[in-house]
Each structure stands twice: as C-alpha cells, then as structure tokens.
mmCIF file of C-alpha atoms in Angstrom:
data_model
loop_
_atom_site.group_PDB
_atom_site.id
_atom_site.type_symbol
_atom_site.label_atom_id
_atom_site.label_comp_id
_atom_site.label_asym_id
_atom_site.label_seq_id
_atom_site.Cartn_x
_atom_site.Cartn_y
_atom_site.Cartn_z
ATOM 1 C CA MET A 1098 0.036 -0.111 0.228
ATOM 2 C CA LEU A 1099 0.674 3.338 -0.854
ATOM 3 C CA ALA A 1100 0.970 5.886 1.425
ATOM 4 C CA PRO A 1101 -1.528 8.796 0.945
ATOM 5 C CA GLU A 1102 -0.648 11.881 -0.948
ATOM 6 C CA PRO A 1103 -0.518 15.179 1.414
ATOM 7 C CA ARG A 1104 -3.562 17.014 1.485
ATOM 8 C CA ALA A 1105 -3.832 20.039 -1.134
ATOM 9 C CA CYS A 1106 -2.205 23.219 -0.295
ATOM 10 C CA SER A 1107 -3.186 26.373 0.896
ATOM 11 C CA ALA A 1108 -3.292 27.997 -2.181
ATOM 12 C CA CYS A 1109 -5.535 25.133 -3.697
ATOM 13 C CA SER A 1110 -7.922 25.016 -0.503
ATOM 14 C CA LYS A 1111 -8.495 28.636 -0.799
ATOM 15 C CA THR A 1112 -9.836 29.230 -4.354
ATOM 16 C CA LYS A 1113 -11.499 25.310 -4.275
ATOM 17 C CA ARG A 1114 -9.561 24.300 -7.034
ATOM 18 C CA LYS A 1115 -8.011 20.810 -7.505
ATOM 19 C CA CYS A 1116 -4.340 19.935 -6.261
ATOM 20 C CA SER A 1117 -2.136 18.067 -8.190
ATOM 21 C CA ARG A 1118 0.099 17.574 -4.908
ATOM 22 C CA GLU A 1119 3.179 17.272 -5.539
ATOM 23 C CA LEU A 1120 6.352 18.185 -3.814
ATOM 24 C CA PRO A 1121 7.592 20.327 -3.721
ATOM 25 C CA SER A 1122 5.323 22.717 -4.864
ATOM 26 C CA CYS A 1123 2.108 21.563 -6.795
ATOM 27 C CA SER A 1124 1.567 22.416 -9.876
ATOM 28 C CA ARG A 1125 -0.769 25.405 -10.014
ATOM 29 C CA CYS A 1126 1.134 27.309 -7.549
ATOM 30 C CA GLN A 1127 4.526 26.305 -9.790
ATOM 31 C CA SER A 1128 2.333 28.089 -12.697
ATOM 32 C CA ARG A 1129 0.895 31.283 -10.382
ATOM 33 C CA ASP A 1130 4.275 31.659 -8.915
ATOM 34 C CA LEU A 1131 2.019 31.012 -5.630
ATOM 35 C CA GLU A 1132 4.090 30.208 -2.512
ATOM 36 C CA CYS A 1133 2.486 26.535 -2.502
ATOM 37 C CA VAL A 1134 2.614 25.653 1.386
ATOM 38 C CA TYR A 1135 0.602 21.657 2.622
ATOM 39 C CA PRO A 1136 -1.659 21.784 6.649
ATOM 40 C CA ALA A 1137 1.098 19.734 8.996
ATOM 41 C CA PRO A 1138 -0.432 16.202 9.032
ATOM 42 C CA ARG A 1139 -3.307 15.110 11.530
ATOM 43 C CA PRO A 1140 -2.650 12.876 14.248
ATOM 44 C CA SER A 1141 -1.089 9.388 13.921
ATOM 45 C CA CYS A 1142 -0.766 6.278 16.137
ATOM 46 C CA PHE A 1143 3.094 7.531 15.347
ATOM 47 C CA VAL A 1144 4.676 8.847 19.550
ATOM 48 C CA LEU A 1145 7.587 11.408 18.554
ATOM 49 C CA CYS A 1146 10.570 12.113 19.936
ATOM 50 C CA GLY A 1147 10.924 15.926 21.698
ATOM 51 C CA ASP A 1148 8.148 17.871 22.474
ATOM 52 C CA ASP A 1149 6.845 18.833 19.379
ATOM 53 C CA PRO A 1150 2.727 17.832 19.588
ATOM 54 C CA LEU A 1151 1.393 14.482 17.719
ATOM 55 C CA ARG A 1152 1.807 14.737 14.201
ATOM 56 C CA GLU A 1153 0.260 12.057 11.466
ATOM 57 C CA ASP A 1154 2.913 10.395 9.233
ATOM 58 C CA GLU A 1155 2.091 8.492 6.298
ATOM 59 C CA LEU A 1156 1.808 5.580 7.669
ATOM 60 C CA PRO A 1157 0.445 4.028 11.157
ATOM 61 C CA THR A 1158 3.199 1.745 13.318
ATOM 62 C CA PRO A 1159 3.164 -1.136 11.843
ATOM 63 C CA THR A 1160 1.962 -4.270 14.202
ATOM 64 C CA LEU A 1161 2.116 -7.996 14.558
ATOM 65 C CA SER A 1162 -1.133 -9.672 13.539
ATOM 66 C CA ALA A 1163 -3.427 -11.951 15.926
ATOM 67 C CA LEU A 1164 -1.615 -15.192 16.413
ATOM 68 C CA GLU A 1165 -1.821 -17.563 19.153
ATOM 69 C CA LEU A 1166 0.979 -20.860 18.109
ATOM 70 C CA PRO A 1167 3.364 -21.055 14.965
ATOM 71 C CA PRO A 1168 2.982 -23.230 12.732
ATOM 72 C CA THR A 1169 3.472 -27.300 13.089
ATOM 73 C CA PRO A 1170 6.042 -28.815 11.591
ATOM 74 C CA SER A 1171 3.870 -30.215 8.994
ATOM 75 C CA ASP A 1172 3.651 -26.778 8.125
ATOM 76 C CA LEU A 1173 7.400 -26.185 7.915
ATOM 77 C CA MET A 1174 8.475 -28.867 5.718
ATOM 78 C CA PRO A 1175 7.086 -31.749 3.913
ATOM 79 C CA SER A 1176 5.854 -34.664 5.746
ATOM 80 C CA CYS A 1177 7.831 -37.975 5.805
ATOM 81 C CA SER A 1178 8.140 -41.042 7.987
ATOM 82 C CA GLY A 1179 9.987 -41.451 10.342
ATOM 83 C CA PRO A 1180 11.360 -38.884 13.370
ATOM 84 C CA LEU A 1181 11.856 -35.352 12.673
ATOM 85 C CA ALA A 1182 14.656 -33.558 13.753
ATOM 86 C CA TRP A 1183 12.877 -29.893 14.494
ATOM 87 C CA PRO A 1184 12.130 -27.777 16.860
ATOM 88 C CA THR A 1185 9.323 -28.132 18.880
ATOM 89 C CA LEU A 1186 6.154 -26.239 19.271
ATOM 90 C CA SER A 1187 7.767 -24.250 22.721
ATOM 91 C CA ASP A 1188 10.967 -24.551 20.479
ATOM 92 C CA LEU A 1189 9.622 -21.927 17.550
ATOM 93 C CA GLN A 1190 7.498 -19.606 19.978
ATOM 94 C CA GLU A 1191 10.585 -18.673 22.285
ATOM 95 C CA ALA A 1192 12.906 -18.089 18.836
ATOM 96 C CA TRP A 1193 14.714 -15.427 19.880
ATOM 97 C CA PHE A 1194 15.020 -13.864 16.615
ATOM 98 C CA LEU A 1195 10.586 -14.799 15.797
ATOM 99 C CA THR A 1196 8.834 -13.281 18.955
ATOM 100 C CA ARG A 1197 5.754 -11.611 18.553
ATOM 101 C CA GLU A 1198 7.607 -8.698 20.454
ATOM 102 C CA SER A 1199 10.573 -8.202 18.685
ATOM 103 C CA TRP A 1200 8.608 -7.223 15.289
ATOM 104 C CA THR A 1201 6.882 -3.679 17.009
ATOM 105 C CA VAL A 1202 7.948 -0.710 16.450
ATOM 106 C CA GLN A 1203 8.568 1.515 20.027
ATOM 107 C CA PRO A 1204 9.245 5.653 19.976
ATOM 108 C CA LEU A 1205 12.414 6.247 21.238
ATOM 109 C CA ASP A 1206 12.556 8.648 24.622
ATOM 110 C CA ASN A 1207 13.843 11.647 24.180
ATOM 111 C CA ILE A 1208 15.451 11.480 27.835
ATOM 112 C CA HIS A 1209 18.100 9.518 26.917
ATOM 113 C CA LEU A 1210 18.257 11.300 23.321
ATOM 114 C CA THR A 1211 20.892 14.166 22.214
ATOM 115 C CA PRO A 1212 19.556 16.296 19.498
ATOM 116 C CA THR A 1213 21.400 15.700 15.851
ATOM 117 C CA PRO A 1214 23.028 18.175 13.941
ATOM 118 C CA ILE A 1215 22.305 18.489 10.706
ATOM 119 C CA SER A 1216 26.410 16.882 10.248
ATOM 120 C CA VAL A 1217 25.312 13.603 12.369
ATOM 121 C CA GLY A 1218 22.281 13.254 9.589
ATOM 122 C CA TRP A 1219 25.073 13.936 7.007
ATOM 123 C CA ARG A 1220 27.741 11.287 8.290
ATOM 124 C CA TYR A 1221 25.460 8.369 8.899
ATOM 125 C CA VAL A 1222 24.121 9.440 4.794
ATOM 126 C CA ASN A 1223 27.412 8.852 4.051
ATOM 127 C CA ARG A 1224 28.002 5.993 6.181
ATOM 128 C CA ILE A 1225 25.109 4.306 4.326
ATOM 129 C CA ARG A 1226 26.586 5.290 0.685
ATOM 130 C CA GLY A 1227 29.641 3.704 1.755
ATOM 131 C CA TRP A 1228 28.453 0.426 2.860
ATOM 132 C CA LEU A 1229 26.675 0.226 -0.524
ATOM 133 C CA ALA A 1230 29.571 0.927 -1.913
ATOM 134 C CA ASP A 1231 31.904 -1.623 -0.698
ATOM 135 C CA TRP A 1232 28.505 -4.323 -1.898
ATOM 136 C CA THR A 1233 29.824 -3.528 -5.017
ATOM 137 C CA THR A 1234 33.294 -4.470 -5.023
ATOM 138 C CA GLY A 1235 32.513 -7.795 -2.647
ATOM 139 C CA ILE A 1236 33.854 -6.352 0.466
ATOM 140 C CA ARG A 1237 31.077 -7.254 3.930
ATOM 141 C CA ASN A 1238 29.168 -4.315 4.874
ATOM 142 C CA PRO A 1239 26.554 -4.003 7.607
ATOM 143 C CA LEU A 1240 23.610 -3.334 5.734
ATOM 144 C CA ILE A 1241 22.936 -6.169 2.789
ATOM 145 C CA HIS A 1242 24.463 -9.670 3.721
ATOM 146 C CA SER A 1243 26.423 -11.384 1.887
ATOM 147 C CA ARG A 1244 24.728 -14.718 1.627
ATOM 148 C CA LEU A 1245 20.613 -12.587 1.595
ATOM 149 C CA TYR A 1246 21.150 -13.495 -2.463
ATOM 150 C CA GLU A 1247 22.561 -16.301 -2.699
ATOM 151 C CA THR A 1248 20.189 -18.765 -4.046
ATOM 152 C CA ARG A 1249 17.912 -16.388 -4.906
ATOM 153 C CA LEU A 1250 18.746 -12.730 -7.047
ATOM 154 C CA PRO A 1251 15.592 -11.170 -8.257
ATOM 155 C CA ASN A 1252 15.967 -8.506 -11.222
ATOM 156 C CA CYS A 1253 15.750 -5.134 -8.609
ATOM 157 C CA ILE A 1254 18.517 -6.312 -7.066
ATOM 158 C CA GLN A 1255 21.050 -7.285 -10.318
ATOM 159 C CA ASP A 1256 19.399 -3.763 -11.719
ATOM 160 C CA ALA A 1257 20.315 -2.024 -8.461
ATOM 161 C CA PHE A 1258 23.643 -3.914 -8.622
ATOM 162 C CA MET A 1259 24.815 -2.653 -11.908
ATOM 163 C CA ALA A 1260 23.264 1.326 -11.473
ATOM 164 C CA LEU A 1261 24.662 1.419 -8.589
ATOM 165 C CA SER A 1262 28.541 -0.201 -10.010
ATOM 166 C CA SER A 1263 27.580 2.445 -12.821
ATOM 167 C CA TYR A 1264 27.796 5.398 -11.012
ATOM 168 C CA HIS A 1265 30.762 5.226 -8.704
ATOM 169 C CA SER A 1266 32.817 3.742 -12.080
ATOM 170 C CA ARG A 1267 31.362 6.826 -13.603
ATOM 171 C CA THR A 1268 33.398 9.430 -15.455
ATOM 172 C CA PRO A 1269 32.623 13.364 -16.300
ATOM 173 C CA ALA A 1270 32.052 11.875 -19.776
ATOM 174 C CA THR A 1271 29.921 9.634 -18.674
ATOM 175 C CA GLU A 1272 27.808 10.904 -16.138
ATOM 176 C CA GLU A 1273 25.073 11.916 -17.902
ATOM 177 C CA PHE A 1274 23.770 8.050 -18.709
ATOM 178 C CA VAL A 1275 24.862 7.060 -15.672
ATOM 179 C CA TYR A 1276 21.884 9.088 -14.128
ATOM 180 C CA ARG A 1277 19.431 8.664 -17.407
ATOM 181 C CA ILE A 1278 20.029 4.816 -16.602
ATOM 182 C CA LEU A 1279 19.421 5.712 -12.244
ATOM 183 C CA GLU A 1280 16.520 7.105 -13.902
ATOM 184 C CA SER A 1281 15.008 4.491 -15.766
ATOM 185 C CA ARG A 1282 16.349 1.479 -12.966
ATOM 186 C CA ALA A 1283 14.033 3.479 -10.287
ATOM 187 C CA GLU A 1284 11.124 4.373 -12.706
ATOM 188 C CA SER A 1285 11.313 0.906 -13.840
ATOM 189 C CA LEU A 1286 11.241 -0.475 -10.283
ATOM 190 C CA VAL A 1287 8.187 1.095 -9.292
ATOM 191 C CA ALA A 1288 6.604 0.593 -12.410
ATOM 192 C CA GLU A 1289 6.389 -2.689 -12.610
ATOM 193 C CA SER A 1290 6.229 -3.208 -8.722
ATOM 194 C CA SER A 1291 2.055 -3.294 -9.042
ATOM 195 C CA GLU A 1292 0.911 -6.572 -7.108
ATOM 196 C CA SER A 1293 -0.568 -5.913 -4.059
ATOM 197 C CA ASP A 1294 1.526 -6.532 -0.726
ATOM 198 C CA ALA A 1295 -0.224 -9.031 -0.587
ATOM 199 C CA GLU A 1296 1.336 -11.287 -2.926
ATOM 200 C CA LEU A 1297 4.380 -10.355 -1.877
ATOM 201 C CA ASP A 1298 6.268 -12.229 0.354
ATOM 202 C CA CYS A 1299 9.152 -11.351 2.821
ATOM 203 C CA PHE A 1300 12.044 -11.814 0.470
ATOM 204 C CA ASP A 1301 10.232 -9.974 -2.769
ATOM 205 C CA HIS A 1302 9.572 -7.047 -0.322
ATOM 206 C CA VAL A 1303 12.570 -6.582 1.713
ATOM 207 C CA SER A 1304 14.530 -7.343 -2.330
ATOM 208 C CA ARG A 1305 12.071 -3.949 -3.430
ATOM 209 C CA VAL A 1306 12.783 -1.932 -0.312
ATOM 210 C CA GLN A 1307 17.117 -2.420 -1.140
ATOM 211 C CA ALA A 1308 16.675 -1.246 -4.418
ATOM 212 C CA LEU A 1309 14.906 1.674 -4.130
ATOM 213 C CA VAL A 1310 17.328 2.301 -0.487
ATOM 214 C CA VAL A 1311 20.191 2.203 -3.303
ATOM 215 C CA TYR A 1312 18.345 4.110 -5.427
ATOM 216 C CA SER A 1313 17.284 7.111 -2.910
ATOM 217 C CA SER A 1314 20.473 6.758 -1.124
ATOM 218 C CA ILE A 1315 22.148 8.184 -4.359
ATOM 219 C CA ARG A 1316 19.546 10.809 -6.165
ATOM 220 C CA LEU A 1317 18.484 12.605 -2.665
ATOM 221 C CA PHE A 1318 22.077 13.480 -2.000
ATOM 222 C CA ASP A 1319 23.046 13.922 -4.927
ATOM 223 C CA SER A 1320 24.044 17.532 -6.797
ATOM 224 C CA ASP A 1321 21.973 16.947 -9.726
ATOM 225 C CA ILE A 1322 18.798 18.908 -9.173
ATOM 226 C CA ARG A 1323 16.646 16.458 -11.889
ATOM 227 C CA GLN A 1324 17.811 13.320 -9.740
ATOM 228 C CA ARG A 1325 17.122 14.877 -6.507
ATOM 229 C CA TYR A 1326 13.120 16.159 -7.599
ATOM 230 C CA LEU A 1327 12.866 12.877 -9.123
ATOM 231 C CA ALA A 1328 13.940 10.767 -5.833
ATOM 232 C CA GLU A 1329 12.021 13.214 -3.743
ATOM 233 C CA GLN A 1330 8.973 11.839 -5.089
ATOM 234 C CA GLN A 1331 9.376 8.679 -4.891
ATOM 235 C CA LEU A 1332 10.055 9.038 -0.878
ATOM 236 C CA PRO A 1333 6.733 8.375 0.136
ATOM 237 C CA ARG A 1334 7.038 5.005 -1.591
ATOM 238 C CA LEU A 1335 9.990 4.086 0.561
ATOM 239 C CA TYR A 1336 8.325 4.865 3.409
ATOM 240 C CA ALA A 1337 5.397 2.998 2.769
ATOM 241 C CA TRP A 1338 7.375 0.076 0.778
ATOM 242 C CA SER A 1339 9.557 -0.217 3.928
ATOM 243 C CA ASN A 1340 5.856 0.157 6.728
ATOM 244 C CA ALA A 1341 4.386 -2.943 5.097
ATOM 245 C CA MET A 1342 7.577 -5.188 4.694
ATOM 246 C CA LEU A 1343 8.160 -5.113 8.437
ATOM 247 C CA SER A 1344 4.101 -5.760 8.514
ATOM 248 C CA HIS A 1345 4.201 -7.926 6.617
ATOM 249 C CA ALA A 1346 7.422 -9.747 8.161
ATOM 250 C CA ALA A 1347 5.929 -9.788 11.589
ATOM 251 C CA GLU A 1348 2.502 -11.294 10.609
ATOM 252 C CA ASN A 1349 4.337 -14.121 8.718
ATOM 253 C CA ARG A 1350 7.770 -14.738 10.544
ATOM 254 C CA HIS A 1351 7.006 -18.724 10.103
ATOM 255 C CA LEU A 1352 7.537 -18.314 6.704
ATOM 256 C CA LEU A 1353 11.009 -17.280 7.216
ATOM 257 C CA LEU A 1354 12.115 -20.764 8.743
ATOM 258 C CA SER A 1355 10.229 -22.357 6.104
ATOM 259 C CA SER A 1356 11.321 -20.218 3.151
ATOM 260 C CA ALA A 1357 15.159 -21.557 4.902
ATOM 261 C CA LEU A 1358 14.321 -24.968 4.417
ATOM 262 C CA GLU A 1359 13.455 -24.588 0.886
ATOM 263 C CA ASP A 1360 16.181 -22.544 0.272
ATOM 264 C CA ILE A 1361 18.734 -25.366 1.334
ATOM 265 C CA ALA A 1362 16.300 -28.453 0.785
ATOM 266 C CA PRO A 1363 13.487 -27.593 -2.124
ATOM 267 C CA GLY A 1364 11.433 -30.672 -2.354
ATOM 268 C CA LEU A 1365 13.174 -32.612 1.054
ATOM 269 C CA THR A 1366 11.225 -36.241 1.821
ATOM 270 C CA GLN A 1367 13.746 -36.722 4.556
ATOM 271 C CA PRO A 1368 14.632 -35.911 8.088
ATOM 272 C CA VAL A 1369 16.305 -32.717 8.731
ATOM 273 C CA SER A 1370 19.482 -33.076 9.951
ATOM 274 C CA ALA A 1371 21.254 -31.145 13.053
ATOM 275 C CA MET A 1372 23.339 -30.116 10.399
ATOM 276 C CA GLN A 1373 20.943 -28.582 8.578
ATOM 277 C CA GLN A 1374 18.399 -27.052 11.500
ATOM 278 C CA GLU A 1375 22.123 -24.932 12.251
ATOM 279 C CA GLU A 1376 21.776 -23.625 8.453
ATOM 280 C CA VAL A 1377 17.973 -23.631 8.115
ATOM 281 C CA LEU A 1378 18.012 -21.171 11.800
ATOM 282 C CA TRP A 1379 20.917 -19.145 10.327
ATOM 283 C CA ARG A 1380 19.170 -18.078 6.721
ATOM 284 C CA ALA A 1381 15.836 -17.349 8.286
ATOM 285 C CA TRP A 1382 18.015 -15.199 10.990
ATOM 286 C CA ILE A 1383 19.557 -13.248 7.771
ATOM 287 C CA ARG A 1384 16.570 -12.803 6.691
ATOM 288 C CA SER A 1385 14.734 -11.577 9.895
ATOM 289 C CA GLU A 1386 18.056 -9.346 10.299
ATOM 290 C CA SER A 1387 17.969 -7.683 6.925
ATOM 291 C CA ILE A 1388 13.847 -7.203 7.431
ATOM 292 C CA ARG A 1389 15.170 -5.109 10.139
ATOM 293 C CA ARG A 1390 17.956 -3.009 9.101
ATOM 294 C CA THR A 1391 16.470 -2.586 5.673
ATOM 295 C CA TRP A 1392 13.617 -1.140 8.174
ATOM 296 C CA LEU A 1393 15.538 1.522 9.489
ATOM 297 C CA VAL A 1394 18.232 2.763 7.300
ATOM 298 C CA ALA A 1395 14.688 3.524 5.130
ATOM 299 C CA GLN A 1396 13.199 5.257 7.584
ATOM 300 C CA MET A 1397 16.083 6.982 8.469
ATOM 301 C CA LEU A 1398 16.908 8.359 4.875
ATOM 302 C CA HIS A 1399 13.764 9.396 4.838
ATOM 303 C CA ALA A 1400 13.856 11.479 8.628
ATOM 304 C CA VAL A 1401 16.750 12.657 7.732
ATOM 305 C CA TYR A 1402 16.303 13.822 3.756
ATOM 306 C CA LEU A 1403 13.436 15.572 5.023
ATOM 307 C CA THR A 1404 15.311 17.326 8.364
ATOM 308 C CA MET A 1405 17.842 18.438 6.188
ATOM 309 C CA GLN A 1406 14.634 20.500 3.967
ATOM 310 C CA GLY A 1407 13.885 22.518 7.748
ATOM 311 C CA ARG A 1408 10.694 20.029 7.799
ATOM 312 C CA TYR A 1409 8.911 19.078 10.563
ATOM 313 C CA VAL A 1410 9.546 14.780 10.453
ATOM 314 C CA GLY A 1411 8.077 12.409 13.269
ATOM 315 C CA CYS A 1412 10.375 10.130 15.177
ATOM 316 C CA PRO A 1413 10.030 6.637 13.574
ATOM 317 C CA GLY A 1414 10.950 4.981 16.225
ATOM 318 C CA GLY A 1415 12.538 1.628 16.211
ATOM 319 C CA VAL A 1416 13.229 -2.404 16.223
ATOM 320 C CA MET A 1417 14.710 -4.708 18.195
ATOM 321 C CA PHE A 1418 17.928 -5.292 16.187
ATOM 322 C CA THR A 1419 21.317 -7.150 16.448
ATOM 323 C CA ASN A 1420 24.063 -5.159 17.688
ATOM 324 C CA ARG A 1421 26.769 -7.719 19.319
ATOM 325 C CA LYS A 1422 30.256 -7.603 17.054
ATOM 326 C CA GLY A 1423 30.811 -11.057 15.153
ATOM 327 C CA ALA A 1424 26.659 -11.896 14.435
ATOM 328 C CA TRP A 1425 26.541 -10.142 11.327
ATOM 329 C CA GLU A 1426 30.105 -11.206 9.612
ATOM 330 C CA ALA A 1427 30.126 -14.510 10.949
ATOM 331 C CA GLU A 1428 31.147 -17.413 8.590
ATOM 332 C CA SER A 1429 29.060 -20.121 8.956
ATOM 333 C CA ALA A 1430 25.671 -21.786 9.968
ATOM 334 C CA HIS A 1431 28.031 -23.038 13.022
ATOM 335 C CA SER A 1432 30.178 -20.566 13.542
ATOM 336 C CA TRP A 1433 26.826 -18.445 14.731
ATOM 337 C CA MET A 1434 25.417 -20.551 16.337
ATOM 338 C CA LYS A 1435 28.682 -21.231 19.048
ATOM 339 C CA LEU A 1436 28.264 -17.320 19.007
ATOM 340 C CA CYS A 1437 24.979 -17.790 20.038
ATOM 341 C CA ALA A 1438 24.960 -20.188 22.597
ATOM 342 C CA GLU A 1439 28.530 -18.718 24.075
ATOM 343 C CA LYS A 1440 27.225 -14.625 24.213
ATOM 344 C CA ASN A 1441 24.306 -12.150 24.548
ATOM 345 C CA VAL A 1442 24.457 -10.887 20.696
ATOM 346 C CA GLY A 1443 22.869 -8.055 22.024
ATOM 347 C CA PHE A 1444 19.013 -7.967 20.552
ATOM 348 C CA MET A 1445 17.317 -5.237 21.831
ATOM 349 C CA HIS A 1446 15.267 -2.234 20.743
ATOM 350 C CA ARG A 1447 16.647 0.501 19.533
ATOM 351 C CA SER A 1448 14.597 2.082 21.926
ATOM 352 C CA ARG A 1449 17.204 0.359 24.717
ATOM 353 C CA MET A 1450 20.321 1.618 23.182
ATOM 354 C CA TYR A 1451 21.556 3.456 26.104
ATOM 355 C CA ALA A 1452 21.973 0.894 27.700
ATOM 356 C CA VAL A 1453 24.715 -0.750 25.309
ATOM 357 C CA MET A 1454 26.944 2.251 26.485
ATOM 358 C CA GLU A 1455 26.768 0.819 30.643
ATOM 359 C CA GLU A 1456 27.328 -3.121 29.284
ATOM 360 C CA TYR A 1457 29.679 -3.179 26.507
ATOM 361 C CA ARG A 1458 32.660 -2.251 25.343
ATOM 362 C CA PRO A 1459 32.877 -0.114 21.763
ATOM 363 C CA ASP A 1460 34.803 -3.110 20.421
ATOM 364 C CA GLU A 1461 32.208 -5.235 20.860
ATOM 365 C CA VAL A 1462 29.175 -3.685 19.210
ATOM 366 C CA ASP A 1463 29.270 -3.842 15.391
ATOM 367 C CA GLU A 1464 29.435 -0.849 13.351
ATOM 368 C CA PHE A 1465 25.285 -0.893 12.246
ATOM 369 C CA GLY A 1466 24.788 -0.275 15.405
ATOM 370 C CA LYS A 1467 27.215 2.517 16.567
ATOM 371 C CA SER A 1468 25.487 4.070 12.815
ATOM 372 C CA ILE A 1469 22.312 4.116 15.231
ATOM 373 C CA MET A 1470 23.644 5.046 18.204
ATOM 374 C CA GLU A 1471 25.132 8.397 16.764
ATOM 375 C CA LEU A 1472 22.106 9.280 15.983
ATOM 376 C CA ASP A 1473 20.382 8.810 18.822
ATOM 377 C CA PHE A 1474 22.709 10.142 21.176
ATOM 378 C CA GLY A 1475 25.750 12.502 19.119
ATOM 379 C CA VAL A 1476 29.104 12.318 18.402
ATOM 380 C CA ASP A 1477 30.515 13.886 21.800
ATOM 381 C CA ARG A 1478 29.195 10.605 23.898
ATOM 382 C CA MET A 1479 30.091 8.667 21.404
ATOM 383 C CA GLU A 1480 33.667 8.931 20.916
ATOM 384 C CA ASN A 1481 33.706 9.350 25.066
ATOM 385 C CA TRP A 1482 32.160 5.814 25.479
ATOM 386 C CA GLY A 1483 34.495 3.864 27.392
ATOM 387 C CA CYS A 1484 36.799 6.176 27.796
#
C-alpha cells in the first residue's frame, strides 16, 4: 500500500481548485509563481520524539496481527516417515528473533537522546552510501548480507547493483548517461511493483526496499537537481514499502523458517539433520535481521532528508536488531550458532540502545549498531564512550 498523498495546498484549498499535490510545489502554484504550503499532517498513532505536538505520519506503526501459535512442524516441511529433527512448538514460539514482541515498533524516549545536528545526518547518509559502495566490490557491509541473495537473485537487485556500480565508476563524460540509467531503473522498479502487498513474500519485500534504498541514497543526496527532484517524488514510496515489509514479516514470521528450509533443501523428503537445522535457523535469522536493518535505514533516510530541508519529521521509532559484533560477520551457520550460545548477541530495541554504553565496550558493538547510536546520542557522547 502506498502512503497517502499530502492534502491539498493552502492556495488551492482557498480557491477550491484541484491540487496536483506534488512536492515541493504543486503544478498550479508553480505556474502562478505562488508559495505552495501544505497543511500540517493530522495526528496518528506514532509517538514522536521531542516536545512537539503529536502529528500524523504517512502510515501507522506496523503491528503484529494475532497469531496464537506458531506453525506445526508439518506446516514447515513436507511430511515424511520417521522422527523429524526439528524444533518443537515451544522452541519455535521462543525463538529469540521470531518472537511477537521483536517485530513491534517502539518510540524513543527523548530523555536518553541528544539533539542531532545536520552534520550527524550527513555522516549517517555518507556511511550508508559507503556500505552500498562496499557491496558492489564484494566487501562485507552491515546492510546487505553476503548470503541474502545466494540462492535467489531478483531482477530488481540485479538492476540496482549494476546501476550502483555504474554510478561509482562514472566519469565526467559518462555522468549524464549514468544518471539516465539510474532514473530509468528507479522508475521501472516502481512501475513493475504493481502487485498488491499480499502477493509478495518476505524476500520480495526486502529486495524491493533494498533496491529503492540504493536509488534513494544516491539520487536524494547527489548534486544533480533533476535526480534529487525525481527521487523526492519516490520518497513516500520508500516509506510505505518499508512499513509494508515490516508488517508482512511480523504477520508471517514463521515463514522465514520454512523459506529458509526450502532454500537449503528444495523438495525435502528426508528428516532434517542437526547440521541442516543450524543452517535453517541461520538463514532465517539473516532474512529477519536484513528486514529489521533495511527498515531502520529506509526510515532514517526518509527522516534525515526531510529534516535537512527544514521540514518537521516525526520520529520513526525503532525495532529490535542485533548489535553485537560477530553475529552479522559469522562465516557459517555453526560459527553463528556458537556465538549465540556463548554470548549475548545484543538483540534489543533501538529504544534501549542507551544501555549498550553501560554494558558493552565500543569494540563489542558492530558498525550498524554504532551508526544508530551516533544518530541518537551524538558524536561527542560516542567519542567519550569507554573512556
């Protein structure tokens, strides 16, 4: 579902004329050289940071629909004779990255936060752009896991990868051509995503949001005015898609296990071995964690860009994610399982990240966690951490 368009601007409302509702200025105001001012959003269910009055965001906070019990083992894999080496109902219900609470969006308490200057917003944007540049060269990065697209490589990710690679290898002579590629691929992504959200699985959701994050991170913060303007028109889409992705994952969290099993053993007719169990849980966690991190990045790109324009932006809040160094970087299912068994992997809500400074040393937290902490607590507090 797309986020609703802004209400008609003040000038069109006053004259009772149809408003095109374009941003930053509608077509009628542009043609008449009028100041185009949109009314403030109405209140919503988002709890915002700071002391500003409650206002409406484009979509409600994603919530988890009622699901009393996780699926039975027979729902997760084909039936076969003999005992199955598979987690029990209790195991599935208590899986730490699939719990009901882990998918809820919580507001941030401003008592723990530090006002964020524009310079910190730029640092965050440049960090995201650096991670994506690393992805195109095969360097491990905190956003797109090296195993996420190992068995399935959607067309939208192929297009985003090639466009991003072209952008980073552009020259003055090819720059205009590269911009046309970015524009075309971004428009195609939006145009081809005509299916209803109900027809997409968790993998489809995360891949299309990551593709749009690639285009948005380039075009919104590039010096080319045309690309920035066109990317801004797709900003509500990024916001809407990321929320739809999180809501779908919350409502279908058990499918992360079954889809992981299908990846490693298509058409399985034999009992699952202990080694396969580790692989299934690891791959399910990779998809789960990818959804959480992608949602946080998409929401923050949306918020940072609008804040840089001087526009009021409600705090998007946060979800649970893993911040202990080593979990995202694990090279195998066994090493990931070993780490989870031996250490607290720092799976917590963004709203509780202030506790990390009390419980962990800086070298125990991964790069993604530190990027979120810098936005919330500021550069000075991060530099003093551990001193």
